[in-house]
mmCIF file of C-alpha atoms in Angstrom:
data_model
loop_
_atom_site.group_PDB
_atom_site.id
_atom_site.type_symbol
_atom_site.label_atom_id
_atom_site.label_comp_id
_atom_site.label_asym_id
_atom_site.label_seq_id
_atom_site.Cartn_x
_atom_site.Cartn_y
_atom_site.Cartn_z
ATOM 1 C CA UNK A 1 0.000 0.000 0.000
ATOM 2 C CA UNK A 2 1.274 2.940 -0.910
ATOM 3 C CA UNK A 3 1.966 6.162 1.244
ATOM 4 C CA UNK A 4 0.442 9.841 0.263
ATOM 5 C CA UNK A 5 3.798 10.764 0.041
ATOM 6 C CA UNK A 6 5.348 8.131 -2.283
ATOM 7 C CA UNK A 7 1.278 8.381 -4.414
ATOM 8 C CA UNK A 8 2.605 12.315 -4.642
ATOM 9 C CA UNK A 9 6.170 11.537 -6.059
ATOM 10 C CA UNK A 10 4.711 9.065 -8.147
ATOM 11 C CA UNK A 11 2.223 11.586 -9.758
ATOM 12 C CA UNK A 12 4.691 14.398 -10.148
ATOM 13 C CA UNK A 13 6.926 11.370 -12.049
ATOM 14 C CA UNK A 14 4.270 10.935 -14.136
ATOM 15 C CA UNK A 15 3.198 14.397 -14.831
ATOM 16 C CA UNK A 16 7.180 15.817 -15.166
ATOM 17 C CA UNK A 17 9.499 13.042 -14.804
ATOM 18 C CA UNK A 18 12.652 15.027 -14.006
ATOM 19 C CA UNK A 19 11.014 17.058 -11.610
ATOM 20 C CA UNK A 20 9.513 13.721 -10.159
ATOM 21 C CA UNK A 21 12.577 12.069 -10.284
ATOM 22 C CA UNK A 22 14.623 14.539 -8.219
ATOM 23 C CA UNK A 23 12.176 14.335 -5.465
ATOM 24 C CA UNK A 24 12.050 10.890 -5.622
ATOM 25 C CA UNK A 25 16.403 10.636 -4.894
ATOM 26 C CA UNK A 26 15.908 13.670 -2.261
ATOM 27 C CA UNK A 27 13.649 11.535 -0.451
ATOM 28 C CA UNK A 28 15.470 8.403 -0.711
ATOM 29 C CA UNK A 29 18.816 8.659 -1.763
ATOM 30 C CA UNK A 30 20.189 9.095 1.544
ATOM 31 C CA UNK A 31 18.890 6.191 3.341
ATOM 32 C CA UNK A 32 19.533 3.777 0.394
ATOM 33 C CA UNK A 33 23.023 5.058 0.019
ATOM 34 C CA UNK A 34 23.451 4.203 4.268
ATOM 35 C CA UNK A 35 21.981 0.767 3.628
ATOM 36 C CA UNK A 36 23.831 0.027 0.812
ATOM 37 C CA UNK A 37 27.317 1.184 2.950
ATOM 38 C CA UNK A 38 25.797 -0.952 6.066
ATOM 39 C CA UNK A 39 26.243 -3.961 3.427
ATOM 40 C CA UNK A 40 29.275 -3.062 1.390
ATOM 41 C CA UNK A 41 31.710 -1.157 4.536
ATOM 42 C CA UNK A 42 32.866 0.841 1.737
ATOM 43 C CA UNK A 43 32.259 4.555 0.562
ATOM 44 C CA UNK A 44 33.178 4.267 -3.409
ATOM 45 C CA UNK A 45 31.659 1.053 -3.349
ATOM 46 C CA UNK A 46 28.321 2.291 -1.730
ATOM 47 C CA UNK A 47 28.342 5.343 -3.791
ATOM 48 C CA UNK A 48 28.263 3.209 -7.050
ATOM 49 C CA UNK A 49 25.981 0.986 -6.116
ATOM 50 C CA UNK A 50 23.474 3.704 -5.057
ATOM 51 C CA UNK A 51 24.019 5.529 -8.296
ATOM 52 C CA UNK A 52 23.204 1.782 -10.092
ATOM 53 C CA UNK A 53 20.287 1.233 -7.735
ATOM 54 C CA UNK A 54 18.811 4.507 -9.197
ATOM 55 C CA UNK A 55 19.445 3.963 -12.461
ATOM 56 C CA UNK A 56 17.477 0.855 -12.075
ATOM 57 C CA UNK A 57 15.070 2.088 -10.402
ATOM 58 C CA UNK A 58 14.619 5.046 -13.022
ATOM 59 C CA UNK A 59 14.683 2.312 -15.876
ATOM 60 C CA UNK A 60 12.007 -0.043 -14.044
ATOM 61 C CA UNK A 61 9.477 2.542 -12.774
ATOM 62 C CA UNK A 62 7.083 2.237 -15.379
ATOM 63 C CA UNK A 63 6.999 -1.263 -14.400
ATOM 64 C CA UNK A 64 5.931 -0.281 -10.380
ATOM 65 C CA UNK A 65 3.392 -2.449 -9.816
ATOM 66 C CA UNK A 66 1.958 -0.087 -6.728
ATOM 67 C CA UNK A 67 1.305 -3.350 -5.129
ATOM 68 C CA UNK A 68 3.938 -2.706 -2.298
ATOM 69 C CA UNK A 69 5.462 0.198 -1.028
ATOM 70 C CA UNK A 70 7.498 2.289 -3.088
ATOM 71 C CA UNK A 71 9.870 2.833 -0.584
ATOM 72 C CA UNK A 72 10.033 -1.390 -0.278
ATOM 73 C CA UNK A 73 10.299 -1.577 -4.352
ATOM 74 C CA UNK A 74 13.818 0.583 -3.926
ATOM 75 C CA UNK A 75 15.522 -1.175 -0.739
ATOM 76 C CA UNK A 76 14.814 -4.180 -2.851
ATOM 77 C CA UNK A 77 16.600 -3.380 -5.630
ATOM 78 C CA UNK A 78 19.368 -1.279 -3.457
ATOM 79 C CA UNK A 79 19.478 -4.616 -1.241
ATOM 80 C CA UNK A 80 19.821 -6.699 -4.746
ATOM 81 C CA UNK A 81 22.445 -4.388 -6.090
ATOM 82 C CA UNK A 82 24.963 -4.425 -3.226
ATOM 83 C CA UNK A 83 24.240 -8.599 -2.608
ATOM 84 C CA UNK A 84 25.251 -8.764 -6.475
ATOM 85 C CA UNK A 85 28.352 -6.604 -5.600
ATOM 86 C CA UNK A 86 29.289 -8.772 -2.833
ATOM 87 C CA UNK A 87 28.660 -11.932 -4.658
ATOM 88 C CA UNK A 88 31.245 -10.135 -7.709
ATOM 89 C CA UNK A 89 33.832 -9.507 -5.028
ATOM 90 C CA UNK A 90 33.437 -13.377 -3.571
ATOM 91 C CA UNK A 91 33.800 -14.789 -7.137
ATOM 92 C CA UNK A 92 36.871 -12.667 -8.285
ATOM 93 C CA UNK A 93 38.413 -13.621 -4.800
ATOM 94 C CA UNK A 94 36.922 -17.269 -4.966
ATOM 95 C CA UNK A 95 35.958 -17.162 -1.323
ATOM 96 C CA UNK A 96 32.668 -17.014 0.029
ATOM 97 C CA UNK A 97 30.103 -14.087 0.283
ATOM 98 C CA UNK A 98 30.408 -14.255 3.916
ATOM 99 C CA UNK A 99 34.513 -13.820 3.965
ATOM 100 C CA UNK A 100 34.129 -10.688 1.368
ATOM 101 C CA UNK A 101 31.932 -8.727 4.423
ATOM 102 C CA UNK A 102 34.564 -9.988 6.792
ATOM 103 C CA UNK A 103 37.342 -8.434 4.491
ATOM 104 C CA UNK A 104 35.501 -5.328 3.819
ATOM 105 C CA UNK A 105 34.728 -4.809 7.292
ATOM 106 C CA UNK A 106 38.420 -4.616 8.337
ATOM 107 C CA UNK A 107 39.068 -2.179 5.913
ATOM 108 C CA UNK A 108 37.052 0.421 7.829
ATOM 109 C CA UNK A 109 39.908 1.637 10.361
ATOM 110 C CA UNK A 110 41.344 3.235 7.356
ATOM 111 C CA UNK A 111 38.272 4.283 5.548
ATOM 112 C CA UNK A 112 38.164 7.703 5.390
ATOM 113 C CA UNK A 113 34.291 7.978 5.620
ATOM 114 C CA UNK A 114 33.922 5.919 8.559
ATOM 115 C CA UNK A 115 34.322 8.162 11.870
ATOM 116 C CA UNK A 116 33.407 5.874 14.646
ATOM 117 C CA UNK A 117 34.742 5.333 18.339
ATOM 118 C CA UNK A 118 36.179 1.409 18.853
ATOM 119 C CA UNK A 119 33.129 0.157 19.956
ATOM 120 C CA UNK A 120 31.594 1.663 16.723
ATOM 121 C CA UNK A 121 34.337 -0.804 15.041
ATOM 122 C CA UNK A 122 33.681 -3.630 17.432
ATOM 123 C CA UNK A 123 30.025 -3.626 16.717
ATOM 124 C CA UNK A 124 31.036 -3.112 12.614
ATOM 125 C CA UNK A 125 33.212 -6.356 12.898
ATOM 126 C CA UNK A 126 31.047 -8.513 15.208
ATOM 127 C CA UNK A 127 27.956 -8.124 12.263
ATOM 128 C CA UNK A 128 30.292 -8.776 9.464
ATOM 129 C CA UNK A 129 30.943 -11.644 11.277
ATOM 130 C CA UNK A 130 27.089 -12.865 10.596
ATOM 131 C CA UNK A 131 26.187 -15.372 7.912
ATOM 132 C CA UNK A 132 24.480 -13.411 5.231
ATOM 133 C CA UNK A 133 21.149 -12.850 6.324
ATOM 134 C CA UNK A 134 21.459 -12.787 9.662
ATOM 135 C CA UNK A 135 23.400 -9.493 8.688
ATOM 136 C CA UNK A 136 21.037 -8.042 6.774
ATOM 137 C CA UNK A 137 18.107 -8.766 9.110
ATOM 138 C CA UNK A 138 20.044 -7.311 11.790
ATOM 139 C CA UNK A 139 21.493 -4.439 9.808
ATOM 140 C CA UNK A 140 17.876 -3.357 8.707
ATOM 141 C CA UNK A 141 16.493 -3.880 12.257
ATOM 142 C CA UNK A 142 19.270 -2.501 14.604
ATOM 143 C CA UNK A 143 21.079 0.355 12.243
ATOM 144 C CA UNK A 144 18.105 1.643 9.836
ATOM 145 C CA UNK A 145 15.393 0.653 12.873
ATOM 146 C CA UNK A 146 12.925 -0.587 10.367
ATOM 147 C CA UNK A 147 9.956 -2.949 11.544
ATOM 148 C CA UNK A 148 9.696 -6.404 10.614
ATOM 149 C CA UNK A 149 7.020 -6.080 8.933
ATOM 150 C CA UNK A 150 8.745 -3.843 6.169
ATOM 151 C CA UNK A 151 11.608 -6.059 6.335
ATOM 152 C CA UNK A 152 9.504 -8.752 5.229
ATOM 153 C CA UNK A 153 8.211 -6.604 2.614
ATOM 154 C CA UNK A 154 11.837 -5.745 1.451
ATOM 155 C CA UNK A 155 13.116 -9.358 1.464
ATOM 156 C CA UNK A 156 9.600 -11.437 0.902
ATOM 157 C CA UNK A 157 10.691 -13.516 4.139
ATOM 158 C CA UNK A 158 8.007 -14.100 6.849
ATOM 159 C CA UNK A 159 7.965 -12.471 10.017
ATOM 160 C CA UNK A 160 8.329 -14.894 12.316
ATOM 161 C CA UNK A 161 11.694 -16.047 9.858
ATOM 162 C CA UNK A 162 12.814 -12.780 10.311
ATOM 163 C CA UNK A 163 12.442 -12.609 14.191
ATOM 164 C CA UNK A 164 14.444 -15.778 14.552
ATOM 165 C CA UNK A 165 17.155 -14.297 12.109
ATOM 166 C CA UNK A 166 17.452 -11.359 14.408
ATOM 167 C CA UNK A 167 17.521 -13.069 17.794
ATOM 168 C CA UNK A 168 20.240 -15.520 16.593
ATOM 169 C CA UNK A 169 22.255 -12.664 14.872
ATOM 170 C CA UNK A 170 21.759 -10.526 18.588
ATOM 171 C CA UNK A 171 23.148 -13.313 20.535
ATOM 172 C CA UNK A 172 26.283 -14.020 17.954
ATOM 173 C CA UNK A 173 27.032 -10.606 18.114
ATOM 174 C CA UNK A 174 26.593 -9.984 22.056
ATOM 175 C CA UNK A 175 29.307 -13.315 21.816
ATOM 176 C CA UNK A 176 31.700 -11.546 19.182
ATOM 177 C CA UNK A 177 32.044 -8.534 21.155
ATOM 178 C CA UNK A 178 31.851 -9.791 24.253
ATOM 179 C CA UNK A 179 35.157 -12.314 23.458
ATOM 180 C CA UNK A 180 36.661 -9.434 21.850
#
């Protein structure tokens, strides 16, 4: 179900698509490009991928379906966009999706974007450390404080699925941290 504010960006796409279109990335750009960095540890990386996200986004909006939210439609695609990234990095490396995050993750000491105390770090390192989803269920609850149910939305995984995810990926990181 759509919100008045996504039916209104919609519209104005429809009626002047540039116009439209430059509210639409005001509105979301931002939080897509911090989801996409939650995923990726990376500035450049993020940055690219956000630009691609949009440009996908621009390219597919005609076939919005206005089923689900708008706002799920994009972290989809965002969410799709940095996964493929990560499974890119994993292939060229020929390690596993898992040990990419893990390497990306270390990187962030000397990332220039990343201005965070040590247990900003810790708490970095100790969700890299989660299998896949796990990491993004925890990333999207904990960092971006959605609610399950638009999680569910933005992954088509049940609830309940989702709630489990999220305890187990609490506990492991409460454990990394607390053994670090």
């Amino acid at each position: 179900m759509l919100t008045t504010e996504e039916k209104d960006i919609i519209a104005l796409i429809e009626k002047d698509s540039n116009s439209g279109f430059r509210l639409l990335l005001q509105t979301y750009q931002k939080p897509i490009y911090y989801h996409i960095r939650q995923m990726v540890y990376n500035h450049q990386d993020a940055d690219d991928i956000t630009q691609n996200t949009f440009i996908k986004v621009y390219k597919n909006l005609s076939g919005f379906k206005k089923e689900s939210k708008l706002f799920s439609w994009i972290y989809r695609i965002a969410t799709n966009e940095a996964l493929n990234f990560l499974k890119a990095q994993a292939s060229k490396k020929n390690v596993s999706m898992d040990e990419v995050a893990l390497h990306l993750s270390s990187n962030l000491e000397s990332d220039a974007f990343f201005d965070a105390d040590a247990a900003e770090l810790q708490l970095q390192k100790a969700v890299a450390s989660l299998p896949e989803k796990q990491r993004l269920v925890f990333q999207m609850k904990y960092f971006e404080e959605m609610t399950y149910e638009e999680i569910s939305e933005i992954l088509e995984t049940s609830v309940g699925a989702l709630k489990a995810s999220f305890h187990h990926a609490r506990k492991k990181v409460e454990e990394f941290v607390q053994s670090h």
